[in-house]
XYZ file of C-alpha atoms in Angstrom:
558
model
C -93.623 -35.170 1.032
C -94.333 -33.230 -2.139
C -91.976 -32.667 -5.047
C -91.481 -29.021 -4.098
C -90.473 -30.038 -0.588
C -88.001 -32.506 -2.018
C -86.579 -29.812 -4.279
C -86.160 -27.294 -1.392
C -84.534 -29.996 0.709
C -82.102 -30.961 -1.974
C -81.175 -27.288 -2.517
C -80.619 -26.861 1.204
C -78.441 -29.927 1.355
C -76.351 -28.654 -1.570
C -75.853 -25.303 0.188
C -74.785 -27.031 3.411
C -72.337 -29.184 1.466
C -70.835 -26.113 -0.229
C -70.521 -24.346 3.123
C -68.810 -27.369 4.664
C -66.455 -27.611 1.697
C -65.534 -23.909 2.021
C -64.916 -24.265 5.725
C -62.681 -27.307 5.170
C -60.713 -25.502 2.455
C -59.895 -22.664 4.879
C -58.661 -24.978 7.599
C -61.677 -25.833 9.783
C -65.365 -25.337 10.548
C -66.807 -21.884 10.870
C -68.812 -20.595 13.765
C -71.616 -18.085 13.708
C -69.182 -15.181 13.755
C -67.289 -16.598 10.794
C -70.518 -16.957 8.878
C -71.351 -13.340 9.593
C -67.935 -12.168 8.424
C -68.276 -14.280 5.312
C -71.623 -12.754 4.545
C -70.262 -9.256 5.111
C -67.285 -9.937 2.837
C -69.559 -11.081 0.092
C -70.259 -7.658 -1.407
C -66.553 -6.751 -1.358
C -65.623 -9.899 -3.214
C -68.410 -9.222 -5.632
C -67.142 -5.698 -6.253
C -63.599 -6.965 -6.880
C -64.875 -9.465 -9.364
C -66.634 -6.648 -11.125
C -63.327 -4.738 -11.732
C -63.071 -2.447 -8.674
C -59.590 -0.803 -8.151
C -57.240 -2.669 -5.759
C -56.586 -1.279 -2.293
C -53.577 1.075 -1.974
C -50.156 -0.503 -1.513
C -48.705 1.182 1.555
C -45.287 -0.411 0.986
C -44.627 1.694 -2.099
C -43.828 4.682 0.124
C -41.359 2.698 2.227
C -37.636 3.300 1.476
C -36.346 0.536 -0.757
C -32.946 -1.054 -0.303
C -30.653 -0.226 -3.184
C -28.706 -3.061 -4.742
C -24.888 -2.771 -4.515
C -22.936 -2.279 -7.739
C -22.221 -5.411 -9.710
C -18.450 -5.109 -9.352
C -18.781 -4.871 -5.560
C -20.772 -8.088 -5.549
C -18.291 -9.886 -7.756
C -15.224 -9.111 -5.651
C -16.758 -10.401 -2.419
C -14.669 -13.231 -0.955
C -15.767 -16.725 -0.166
C -16.614 -17.623 3.410
C -13.443 -18.002 5.444
C -12.631 -21.412 6.876
C -12.775 -21.670 10.693
C -9.681 -20.228 12.301
C -7.135 -22.744 13.513
C -5.337 -22.901 16.834
C -1.956 -22.280 15.182
C -3.320 -19.097 13.605
C -4.647 -17.870 16.952
C -1.333 -18.474 18.695
C 0.569 -16.671 15.937
C -1.806 -13.705 16.146
C -1.374 -13.598 19.926
C 2.421 -13.706 19.575
C 2.325 -10.813 17.103
C 0.153 -8.781 19.503
C 2.421 -9.437 22.498
C 5.555 -8.553 20.541
C 3.878 -5.362 19.302
C 3.109 -4.312 22.866
C 6.637 -5.088 24.090
C 8.818 -3.898 21.196
C 7.074 -1.175 19.202
C 6.839 1.436 21.939
C 10.445 2.626 21.752
C 10.697 3.387 18.033
C 11.253 1.640 14.711
C 14.100 -0.687 13.899
C 14.544 -4.420 13.882
C 11.349 -4.708 15.960
C 9.175 -4.273 12.860
C 10.728 -7.345 11.287
C 10.361 -9.315 14.527
C 6.663 -8.451 14.823
C 6.041 -9.260 11.146
C 7.295 -12.859 11.460
C 4.415 -14.265 13.595
C 1.898 -12.206 11.605
C 3.222 -13.817 8.400
C 2.966 -17.248 10.028
C -0.661 -16.555 10.957
C -1.396 -15.699 7.322
C 0.353 -18.882 6.142
C -1.652 -21.086 8.516
C -4.922 -19.398 7.489
C -4.111 -19.773 3.781
C -3.334 -23.483 4.187
C -6.607 -24.001 6.062
C -8.443 -22.363 3.143
C -6.683 -24.596 0.607
C -4.555 -21.838 -0.924
C -1.001 -22.583 -2.029
C 1.778 -20.057 -2.671
C 2.579 -19.141 -6.259
C 5.825 -17.662 -7.628
C 4.519 -14.091 -7.571
C 3.223 -14.633 -4.024
C 6.754 -15.458 -2.927
C 8.066 -12.399 -4.774
C 5.665 -10.100 -2.911
C 6.329 -11.751 0.449
C 10.122 -11.682 0.155
C 9.991 -8.112 -1.130
C 7.927 -7.009 1.858
C 10.339 -8.664 4.297
C 13.314 -7.053 2.558
C 11.671 -3.621 2.799
C 11.223 -4.052 6.555
C 15.008 -4.350 6.815
C 15.367 -0.676 5.832
C 14.303 0.693 9.274
C 16.761 -1.718 10.878
C 19.644 -0.436 8.761
C 18.918 3.228 8.042
C 17.958 6.214 10.156
C 16.523 8.632 7.551
C 12.805 9.320 7.952
C 11.581 9.401 4.337
C 13.161 6.091 3.242
C 11.841 4.424 6.398
C 8.308 5.695 5.814
C 8.318 4.650 2.156
C 9.728 1.231 3.053
C 7.065 0.521 5.690
C 4.198 1.625 3.426
C 5.591 -0.361 0.494
C 6.052 -3.434 2.698
C 2.375 -3.286 3.694
C 1.374 -2.899 0.041
C 3.482 -5.843 -1.122
C 2.247 -7.947 1.785
C -1.345 -7.213 0.804
C -0.569 -8.189 -2.802
C 0.909 -11.464 -1.549
C -2.283 -12.187 0.398
C -4.605 -11.324 -2.505
C -2.614 -12.758 -5.412
C -3.647 -10.047 -7.887
C -2.655 -10.069 -11.560
C -4.575 -7.323 -13.392
C -4.247 -3.539 -13.242
C -7.329 -3.112 -10.962
C -6.015 -5.859 -8.699
C -2.496 -4.446 -8.454
C -3.784 -0.908 -7.828
C -6.572 -1.812 -5.361
C -5.039 -4.929 -3.829
C -2.862 -3.014 -1.340
C -6.055 -1.452 0.065
C -7.751 -4.811 0.624
C -5.979 -5.367 3.917
C -7.860 -2.426 5.417
C -11.176 -3.980 4.415
C -10.369 -7.113 6.425
C -9.946 -5.310 9.754
C -13.608 -5.587 10.750
C -14.372 -9.044 9.277
C -11.064 -10.362 10.583
C -11.847 -9.257 14.130
C -15.277 -10.917 14.017
C -13.756 -14.047 12.492
C -11.143 -14.230 15.246
C -13.733 -13.654 17.985
C -15.902 -16.519 16.725
C -12.825 -18.720 16.561
C -11.827 -17.841 20.120
C -15.318 -18.637 21.413
C -15.399 -21.947 19.589
C -11.947 -22.955 20.800
C -12.400 -21.777 24.400
C -15.409 -24.008 24.963
C -13.962 -27.278 23.660
C -10.223 -27.044 24.287
C -9.943 -25.810 27.863
C -8.105 -28.976 28.858
C -5.476 -28.287 26.214
C -5.169 -24.529 26.724
C -4.807 -24.454 30.491
C -1.637 -26.608 30.595
C -0.007 -24.243 28.101
C -1.025 -21.212 30.162
C 0.317 -22.788 33.350
C 3.603 -23.730 31.637
C 4.095 -20.190 30.336
C 3.344 -18.723 33.771
C 5.825 -21.027 35.510
C 8.514 -20.309 32.888
C 8.009 -16.544 33.284
C 8.252 -16.828 37.070
C 11.476 -18.826 36.849
C 12.988 -16.341 34.417
C 12.133 -13.397 36.653
C 13.442 -14.997 39.864
C 16.703 -16.424 38.536
C 17.275 -13.552 36.140
C 17.078 -11.113 39.031
C 19.529 -13.200 41.082
C 22.060 -13.468 38.240
C 21.726 -9.752 37.431
C 22.517 -8.838 41.033
C 25.440 -11.267 41.029
C 27.201 -9.959 37.898
C 27.159 -6.418 36.460
C 28.055 -7.566 32.929
C 25.155 -10.027 32.902
C 22.863 -7.314 34.265
C 23.903 -4.969 31.438
C 23.328 -7.685 28.819
C 19.962 -8.560 30.330
C 18.964 -4.915 30.381
C 19.810 -4.535 26.696
C 17.966 -7.672 25.622
C 14.809 -7.359 27.696
C 12.226 -4.691 26.746
C 11.833 -1.702 29.021
C 8.264 -1.948 30.358
C 6.862 0.362 33.020
C 3.455 0.774 34.630
C 3.090 4.276 33.204
C 3.314 2.890 29.679
C 0.380 0.557 30.313
C -2.241 2.370 28.172
C 0.153 2.842 25.278
C 1.241 -0.799 25.469
C -2.408 -1.875 25.455
C -3.052 0.181 22.308
C -0.065 -1.454 20.625
C -1.343 -4.879 21.696
C -4.733 -4.190 20.140
C -3.159 -2.844 16.944
C -0.917 -5.891 16.621
C -3.780 -8.282 17.359
C -6.213 -6.689 14.921
C -3.555 -6.258 12.227
C -2.439 -9.888 12.417
C -6.075 -11.044 12.343
C -6.728 -8.877 9.286
C -3.741 -10.419 7.494
C -4.864 -13.952 8.399
C -8.458 -13.292 7.310
C -7.254 -11.834 4.020
C -5.169 -14.962 3.406
C -8.183 -17.163 4.166
C -10.779 -15.177 2.188
C -9.221 -12.460 0.002
C -11.200 -9.947 -1.966
C -11.165 -10.954 -5.633
C -10.044 -7.684 -7.177
C -9.130 -9.342 -10.465
C -12.829 -9.787 -11.233
C -13.160 -6.065 -11.879
C -13.261 -5.657 -15.638
C -12.255 -2.420 -17.326
C -14.077 -2.031 -20.609
C -11.894 -0.949 -23.525
C -12.625 2.421 -25.050
C -14.241 2.909 -28.399
C -11.750 2.058 -31.133
C -10.769 5.040 -33.273
C -9.886 5.124 -36.926
C -6.282 4.832 -37.970
C -5.931 8.434 -39.082
C -7.787 9.849 -36.080
C -5.648 7.832 -33.689
C -2.230 7.907 -35.324
C -1.950 11.522 -36.505
C -1.716 13.192 -33.045
C 0.802 10.636 -31.849
C 2.963 10.971 -34.951
C 3.003 14.755 -34.461
C 4.032 14.195 -30.827
C 6.824 11.873 -31.939
C 8.105 14.526 -34.352
C 8.104 17.092 -31.540
C 10.110 14.732 -29.323
C 12.550 14.071 -32.146
C 13.099 17.814 -32.685
C 13.745 18.335 -28.976
C 16.219 15.469 -28.855
C 18.031 16.855 -31.904
C 18.480 20.183 -30.125
C 19.786 18.363 -27.043
C 22.361 16.509 -29.107
C 23.453 19.771 -30.705
C 23.859 21.364 -27.275
C 25.757 18.341 -26.000
C 28.296 18.379 -28.839
C 28.368 22.143 -29.392
C 28.847 23.176 -25.783
C 26.704 25.107 -23.331
C 28.326 28.509 -23.691
C 26.550 29.365 -26.928
C 23.155 28.309 -25.555
C 23.670 30.323 -22.389
C 24.603 33.435 -24.366
C 21.540 33.087 -26.603
C 19.039 32.370 -23.803
C 20.454 34.705 -21.158
C 20.214 31.986 -18.492
C 22.892 31.072 -16.023
C 24.394 27.593 -15.898
C 22.352 26.587 -12.833
C 19.119 28.109 -14.161
C 19.446 26.208 -17.424
C 20.006 22.884 -15.633
C 17.326 23.322 -12.950
C 14.646 24.681 -15.272
C 15.062 21.879 -17.770
C 14.888 19.037 -15.267
C 11.439 19.786 -13.867
C 9.907 20.271 -17.302
C 11.368 16.998 -18.525
C 10.117 15.193 -15.440
C 6.565 16.368 -16.128
C 6.958 15.421 -19.780
C 7.832 11.860 -18.767
C 4.797 11.603 -16.502
C 2.477 12.928 -19.200
C 3.859 10.443 -21.713
C 2.706 7.598 -19.475
C -0.787 9.120 -19.423
C -0.750 9.491 -23.204
C 0.312 5.859 -23.646
C -2.497 4.639 -21.377
C -5.153 6.640 -23.218
C -3.741 5.673 -26.611
C -3.946 1.979 -25.724
C -7.551 2.433 -24.627
C -8.673 4.062 -27.887
C -6.315 2.270 -30.266
C -7.713 0.762 -33.480
C -8.023 -3.020 -33.248
C -9.515 -4.287 -36.486
C -6.733 -6.728 -37.323
C -3.023 -7.419 -37.596
C -2.293 -4.178 -39.450
C -3.809 -2.114 -36.655
C -1.796 -4.025 -34.063
C 1.406 -3.358 -36.018
C 0.551 0.338 -36.309
C -0.088 0.643 -32.556
C 3.158 -1.100 -31.639
C 5.182 0.996 -34.065
C 3.817 4.396 -33.048
C 3.873 3.747 -29.296
C 7.240 1.999 -29.526
C 8.801 5.064 -31.140
C 7.227 7.293 -28.496
C 8.642 5.124 -25.698
C 12.106 5.117 -27.273
C 12.117 8.905 -27.628
C 10.877 9.253 -24.050
C 13.856 7.243 -22.828
C 16.133 9.812 -24.449
C 14.163 12.557 -22.664
C 14.687 10.707 -19.364
C 18.421 10.597 -20.046
C 18.406 14.339 -20.834
C 16.578 15.085 -17.563
C 19.082 13.078 -15.535
C 21.910 14.886 -17.330
C 20.367 18.233 -16.384
C 20.233 17.150 -12.746
C 23.853 16.029 -12.879
C 24.879 19.460 -14.194
C 22.936 21.179 -11.436
C 24.524 18.998 -8.764
C 27.981 19.750 -10.114
C 27.235 23.455 -9.789
C 25.501 23.576 -6.396
C 25.815 20.201 -4.716
C 23.327 17.476 -3.832
C 20.253 17.723 -1.594
C 17.550 15.327 -0.449
C 15.030 16.755 -2.892
C 17.381 16.400 -5.832
C 18.116 12.786 -4.945
C 14.414 12.010 -4.571
C 13.249 13.514 -7.854
C 16.181 11.969 -9.728
C 15.207 8.574 -8.280
C 11.606 9.087 -9.448
C 12.800 10.004 -12.944
C 15.013 6.928 -13.065
C 12.111 4.666 -12.020
C 9.898 6.224 -14.694
C 12.559 5.267 -17.204
C 12.363 1.667 -15.969
C 8.578 1.732 -16.425
C 9.018 2.970 -20.004
C 11.381 0.069 -20.693
C 8.841 -2.400 -19.286
C 6.143 -0.926 -21.531
C 8.444 -1.320 -24.539
C 9.061 -4.976 -23.720
C 5.352 -5.592 -23.114
C 4.521 -4.135 -26.515
C 6.945 -6.538 -28.147
C 6.146 -9.823 -26.360
C 2.765 -9.260 -24.666
C 1.856 -7.512 -21.456
C -0.142 -9.792 -19.126
C 2.779 -9.609 -16.707
C 3.105 -5.803 -16.939
C 0.983 -4.766 -13.882
C 2.914 -7.051 -11.556
C 6.239 -6.068 -13.097
C 5.527 -2.352 -12.551
C 4.560 -3.014 -8.927
C 7.686 -5.112 -8.396
C 9.863 -2.379 -9.923
C 8.313 0.171 -7.571
C 9.075 -2.033 -4.570
C 12.633 -2.584 -5.785
C 13.081 1.172 -6.289
C 11.904 1.923 -2.745
C 14.221 -0.773 -1.382
C 17.224 0.619 -3.274
C 16.305 4.163 -2.214
C 16.246 3.081 1.419
C 19.421 1.023 1.375
C 21.430 3.674 -0.462
C 19.928 6.360 1.820
C 19.581 9.870 0.364
C 21.257 11.408 3.426
C 24.339 9.208 3.023
C 24.494 9.986 -0.693
C 24.083 13.725 -0.069
C 26.919 13.737 2.461
C 29.190 11.642 0.235
C 28.721 13.785 -2.870
C 29.123 17.070 -1.013
C 32.283 15.905 0.739
C 33.716 14.916 -2.652
C 32.705 18.307 -4.020
C 34.470 20.022 -1.109
C 37.625 18.049 -1.813
C 37.552 19.335 -5.412
C 36.323 22.916 -5.033
C 36.560 23.711 -1.289
C 32.831 24.610 -1.302
C 30.415 23.177 1.256
C 27.215 24.102 3.119
C 27.686 23.145 6.762
C 24.277 24.429 7.840
C 22.484 21.961 5.575
C 24.134 19.019 7.344
C 22.513 19.912 10.662
C 19.234 18.326 9.553
C 20.667 15.118 8.112
C 20.195 11.758 9.788
C 22.814 9.430 11.218
C 23.267 7.882 7.761
C 25.500 10.833 6.820
C 27.960 10.449 9.711
C 30.608 8.233 8.011
C 31.030 10.625 5.076
C 31.064 13.763 7.226
C 33.668 12.219 9.487
C 36.213 12.644 6.663
C 35.995 16.448 6.786
C 38.845 18.380 8.433
C 38.292 20.323 11.626
C 36.463 22.552 12.360
C 34.168 21.496 9.500
C 33.857 17.982 10.920
C 32.665 19.106 14.349
C 30.299 21.658 12.842
C 28.813 19.098 10.454
C 28.414 16.350 13.065
C 27.003 18.615 15.758
C 23.447 18.440 14.410
C 23.647 14.687 13.897
C 24.878 14.247 17.464
C 21.888 16.219 18.756
C 19.455 14.169 16.672
C 20.814 10.852 17.889
C 18.929 11.184 21.141
C 19.441 8.993 24.178
C 22.084 6.294 23.891
C 20.050 4.003 26.164
C 17.515 3.125 23.454
C 16.946 -0.625 23.206
C 18.737 -2.633 20.547
C 15.563 -3.544 18.689
C 14.630 0.126 18.210
C 18.108 1.331 17.163
C 19.194 1.214 13.544
C 22.623 0.181 12.388
C 23.307 3.740 11.171
C 22.557 5.150 14.633
C 24.922 2.702 16.317
C 27.666 3.498 13.819
C 27.179 7.270 14.251
C 27.501 6.933 18.040
C 30.729 5.001 17.569
C 32.104 7.717 15.265
C 31.239 10.513 17.689
C 32.664 8.557 20.627
C 35.921 7.699 18.823
C 36.678 11.334 17.984
C 34.663 13.650 20.149
C 33.123 16.763 18.671
C 35.045 19.919 19.455
C 32.570 22.283 21.172
C 34.854 25.285 20.594
C 34.618 25.043 16.792
C 33.457 28.235 15.122
C 30.836 27.324 12.546
C 29.579 30.770 11.623
C 30.342 31.905 8.077
C 31.548 28.577 6.690
C 29.587 28.960 3.467
C 26.252 28.270 1.884
C 26.708 26.855 -1.590
C 23.814 24.411 -2.152
C 21.316 26.906 -3.595
C 18.553 25.090 -1.724
C 16.290 23.203 -1.868
């Protein structure tokens, strides 16, 4: 063999070794087809090495998923712990009670349905390792107290406000919020748990149904046997004694086949609502992680001058009010050309708006306040403290205007409502003053608690009862009364109107008697005011022959 033959052989062996190495690096030996593809890919690889443009990226025209905002990511809750059996039973009890009790109206039934739902939330919170804090107890007890308003009062507006406020305070108790974003958005967090709570409960039911059938079935059989015994012996005792039958009819809910779809809807609402509350307690949205950036700090002159001018304007107005108070209204009425009622009514609404705008001004001033050091902090507290103090005097002037107007034309629902709002705004101003003096980390929760307390007081006092009481007292002094206005009042006004002489009493109670409805309503859907009004009407029947036409219209409504 010649040297050239040896050289060609060695080159061929090196090529075979390289080919075997390439085939091993790609996961196995190549066949003839692989060799052909490799040879055909050679020019392409060569072109790429020489700087040819890359092939087009077809994914760049595909719609890209947008990232959620950072704050939405931060408030997401932790994964909820698996649902416990006690939570499931409490949710089921709340759903059953909703289906049985909520179909006839609102009363004590709301409080009854809320108890197992609150227990479900407690069990879920304990499973998640959460423990109640003082403010949690404040929100929970406040919500329960608000649900007592429908059980005691019959007026529609106080009942609506009490139910909505109870849901808001309950949501705050489940979330445990502390900051302004948390207190404002926390009441809405319960709605966000409706979907996740339902899924969470469904997974829990599936997990429990497969492994605890031996424990569930005895409970189901025991409940079925107890229900059968109650039905059989209850029917026998009801047929044996009329008094027992009447008591049993009042205590047991009135359920008919025709109400089946509506009862099913109430069952679903109660089940989903209790699950949402339990899921929120187990994995609440963390609203307190939302950070509100402070505004750009302004210079002392730029910030303080407008507020000092506003304080001077408030001081001038208050000086005029003091002069009017000590100098009498006759001179002011002669100079302005207004009547007594026009002066009182016009002033109240303007002062109410002034109080609301002051709160906006205080919020914006705190956002842009100078904060370079201790001197700036002292300046901010002094200027805003004076503004709050002057605003309290404005609140007092507004309430005095309303009192004058009521003395002239009597009290109405609207006048009670707006006066209550003005009084609560005064409480908020006081809280802001205290927060400026000692620090305000507690201020958001204190404002929310004051709102709940105001709604509770508004419901327990009842605007209809207050309207009737004040107008009856006004009639006793001036013999002026608007009987027509009493036709739309609720049963809360019956005790006060019962003091009127005939025929005013029968004319005033006629509308309330019509609005009472059927006396056969169940006990859990009848308020205490309704029961008392029925007793008043039954004790002294309304005279149908009373002539009510032309008895006066003195309220200058609304």
